mmCIF file of C-alpha atoms in Angstrom:
data_model
loop_
_atom_site.group_PDB
_atom_site.id
_atom_site.type_symbol
_atom_site.label_atom_id
_atom_site.label_comp_id
_atom_site.label_asym_id
_atom_site.label_seq_id
_atom_site.Cartn_x
_atom_site.Cartn_y
_atom_site.Cartn_z
ATOM 1 C CA UNK A 1 -1.140 16.437 2.806
ATOM 2 C CA UNK A 2 0.264 15.328 -0.104
ATOM 3 C CA UNK A 3 -1.011 12.230 -2.218
ATOM 4 C CA UNK A 4 1.857 10.128 -3.631
ATOM 5 C CA UNK A 5 1.127 7.385 -6.320
ATOM 6 C CA UNK A 6 3.711 4.781 -6.256
ATOM 7 C CA UNK A 7 4.039 2.307 -9.000
ATOM 8 C CA UNK A 8 5.836 -0.608 -8.446
ATOM 9 C CA UNK A 9 8.251 -2.102 -11.172
ATOM 10 C CA UNK A 10 9.410 -5.440 -11.178
ATOM 11 C CA UNK A 11 11.706 -6.972 -14.641
ATOM 12 C CA UNK A 12 8.390 -9.512 -16.055
ATOM 13 C CA UNK A 13 11.150 -11.833 -17.433
ATOM 14 C CA UNK A 14 12.711 -12.279 -14.150
ATOM 15 C CA UNK A 15 9.298 -12.292 -12.605
ATOM 16 C CA UNK A 16 8.095 -15.134 -14.689
ATOM 17 C CA UNK A 17 11.111 -16.945 -13.854
ATOM 18 C CA UNK A 18 10.885 -17.360 -10.038
ATOM 19 C CA UNK A 19 9.435 -20.685 -9.554
ATOM 20 C CA UNK A 20 5.607 -20.995 -7.814
ATOM 21 C CA UNK A 21 6.189 -19.966 -3.658
ATOM 22 C CA UNK A 22 4.815 -22.811 -1.502
ATOM 23 C CA UNK A 23 2.260 -22.013 0.508
ATOM 24 C CA UNK A 24 3.968 -21.177 3.414
ATOM 25 C CA UNK A 25 6.226 -18.453 1.234
ATOM 26 C CA UNK A 26 3.383 -17.254 0.275
ATOM 27 C CA UNK A 27 2.063 -16.242 3.845
ATOM 28 C CA UNK A 28 5.030 -14.891 4.093
ATOM 29 C CA UNK A 29 4.817 -12.900 1.225
ATOM 30 C CA UNK A 30 1.527 -12.130 3.099
ATOM 31 C CA UNK A 31 2.395 -10.968 6.161
ATOM 32 C CA UNK A 32 5.384 -9.166 4.601
ATOM 33 C CA UNK A 33 2.624 -6.968 2.678
ATOM 34 C CA UNK A 34 0.026 -7.073 6.137
ATOM 35 C CA UNK A 35 2.829 -5.880 8.181
ATOM 36 C CA UNK A 36 4.031 -2.999 5.786
ATOM 37 C CA UNK A 37 0.317 -1.785 5.505
ATOM 38 C CA UNK A 38 0.020 -1.999 9.556
ATOM 39 C CA UNK A 39 3.059 0.475 10.065
ATOM 40 C CA UNK A 40 1.870 2.763 6.867
ATOM 41 C CA UNK A 41 -1.555 2.870 8.458
ATOM 42 C CA UNK A 42 -3.329 6.188 7.920
ATOM 43 C CA UNK A 43 -0.713 7.059 5.758
ATOM 44 C CA UNK A 44 -2.077 4.210 2.839
ATOM 45 C CA UNK A 45 -5.176 6.260 0.897
ATOM 46 C CA UNK A 46 -5.798 3.474 -1.490
ATOM 47 C CA UNK A 47 -3.579 -0.080 -0.304
ATOM 48 C CA UNK A 48 -3.803 -0.660 -4.324
ATOM 49 C CA UNK A 49 -4.048 -3.557 -6.530
ATOM 50 C CA UNK A 50 -1.396 -5.723 -8.556
ATOM 51 C CA UNK A 51 -1.288 -5.065 -12.339
ATOM 52 C CA UNK A 52 -1.168 -6.196 -15.740
ATOM 53 C CA UNK A 53 -0.488 -4.003 -19.128
ATOM 54 C CA UNK A 54 -2.701 -5.100 -21.909
ATOM 55 C CA UNK A 55 -2.547 -1.904 -24.012
ATOM 56 C CA UNK A 56 -0.738 -1.573 -26.869
ATOM 57 C CA UNK A 57 2.693 0.180 -25.638
ATOM 58 C CA UNK A 58 2.188 -0.539 -22.247
ATOM 59 C CA UNK A 59 5.380 -0.710 -19.676
ATOM 60 C CA UNK A 60 5.387 -4.251 -18.376
ATOM 61 C CA UNK A 61 7.012 -3.673 -16.183
ATOM 62 C CA UNK A 62 4.533 -1.802 -13.925
ATOM 63 C CA UNK A 63 2.710 -4.652 -11.010
ATOM 64 C CA UNK A 64 0.610 -2.328 -9.388
ATOM 65 C CA UNK A 65 0.161 0.484 -7.475
ATOM 66 C CA UNK A 66 -0.591 2.333 -4.309
ATOM 67 C CA UNK A 67 -1.653 5.898 -3.155
ATOM 68 C CA UNK A 68 -0.414 7.202 0.120
ATOM 69 C CA UNK A 69 -0.317 10.497 1.873
ATOM 70 C CA UNK A 70 1.969 12.411 3.679
ATOM 71 C CA UNK A 71 3.332 16.040 4.851
ATOM 72 C CA UNK A 72 6.677 15.567 2.627
ATOM 73 C CA UNK A 73 8.413 13.058 0.381
ATOM 74 C CA UNK A 74 10.740 12.164 3.423
ATOM 75 C CA UNK A 75 7.875 10.872 4.732
ATOM 76 C CA UNK A 76 6.831 8.423 2.237
ATOM 77 C CA UNK A 77 11.248 7.618 1.748
ATOM 78 C CA UNK A 78 10.714 6.480 5.728
ATOM 79 C CA UNK A 79 7.392 4.671 4.561
ATOM 80 C CA UNK A 80 9.543 2.853 1.850
ATOM 81 C CA UNK A 81 12.343 1.546 4.146
ATOM 82 C CA UNK A 82 12.038 -2.342 4.408
ATOM 83 C CA UNK A 83 9.458 -2.757 1.911
ATOM 84 C CA UNK A 84 8.443 -6.041 0.646
ATOM 85 C CA UNK A 85 8.213 -4.901 -2.742
ATOM 86 C CA UNK A 86 12.040 -3.933 -2.955
ATOM 87 C CA UNK A 87 12.807 -7.098 -0.498
ATOM 88 C CA UNK A 88 11.717 -9.073 -3.675
ATOM 89 C CA UNK A 89 13.804 -7.338 -6.102
ATOM 90 C CA UNK A 90 11.720 -4.446 -7.654
ATOM 91 C CA UNK A 91 11.821 -1.026 -7.150
ATOM 92 C CA UNK A 92 9.303 1.277 -6.819
ATOM 93 C CA UNK A 93 8.599 4.600 -8.757
ATOM 94 C CA UNK A 94 7.231 7.607 -6.827
ATOM 95 C CA UNK A 95 5.291 10.284 -7.695
ATOM 96 C CA UNK A 96 3.415 13.501 -6.023
ATOM 97 C CA UNK A 97 0.144 13.766 -7.782
ATOM 98 C CA UNK A 98 -0.747 17.863 -8.740
ATOM 99 C CA UNK A 99 -4.233 19.673 -7.462
ATOM 100 C CA UNK A 100 -6.272 19.856 -10.749
ATOM 101 C CA UNK A 101 -6.302 23.879 -11.122
ATOM 102 C CA UNK A 102 -9.849 25.053 -10.832
ATOM 103 C CA UNK A 103 -10.627 22.026 -9.335
#
């Protein structure tokens, strides 16, 4: 199995311009994320967290991450179909983690 790092990206200006969700909308968003997590199941190594850029030069479009495991990128791509982050207009970068030589 290979680990894949997912980086969730979104335009910070567009995100800031979005109105604050109602409690019902917030619950729907959480339901969508929980539904995706249930579908991904054991592929999730680390569900991840939202992020905020704090160092000089950090990319403000990065808004969170997850770490998944799968036998191939195709499996990851299938898990990302209908992902709640892309449904909200964001994008997801996928990186295959590489083992450290001698480690």
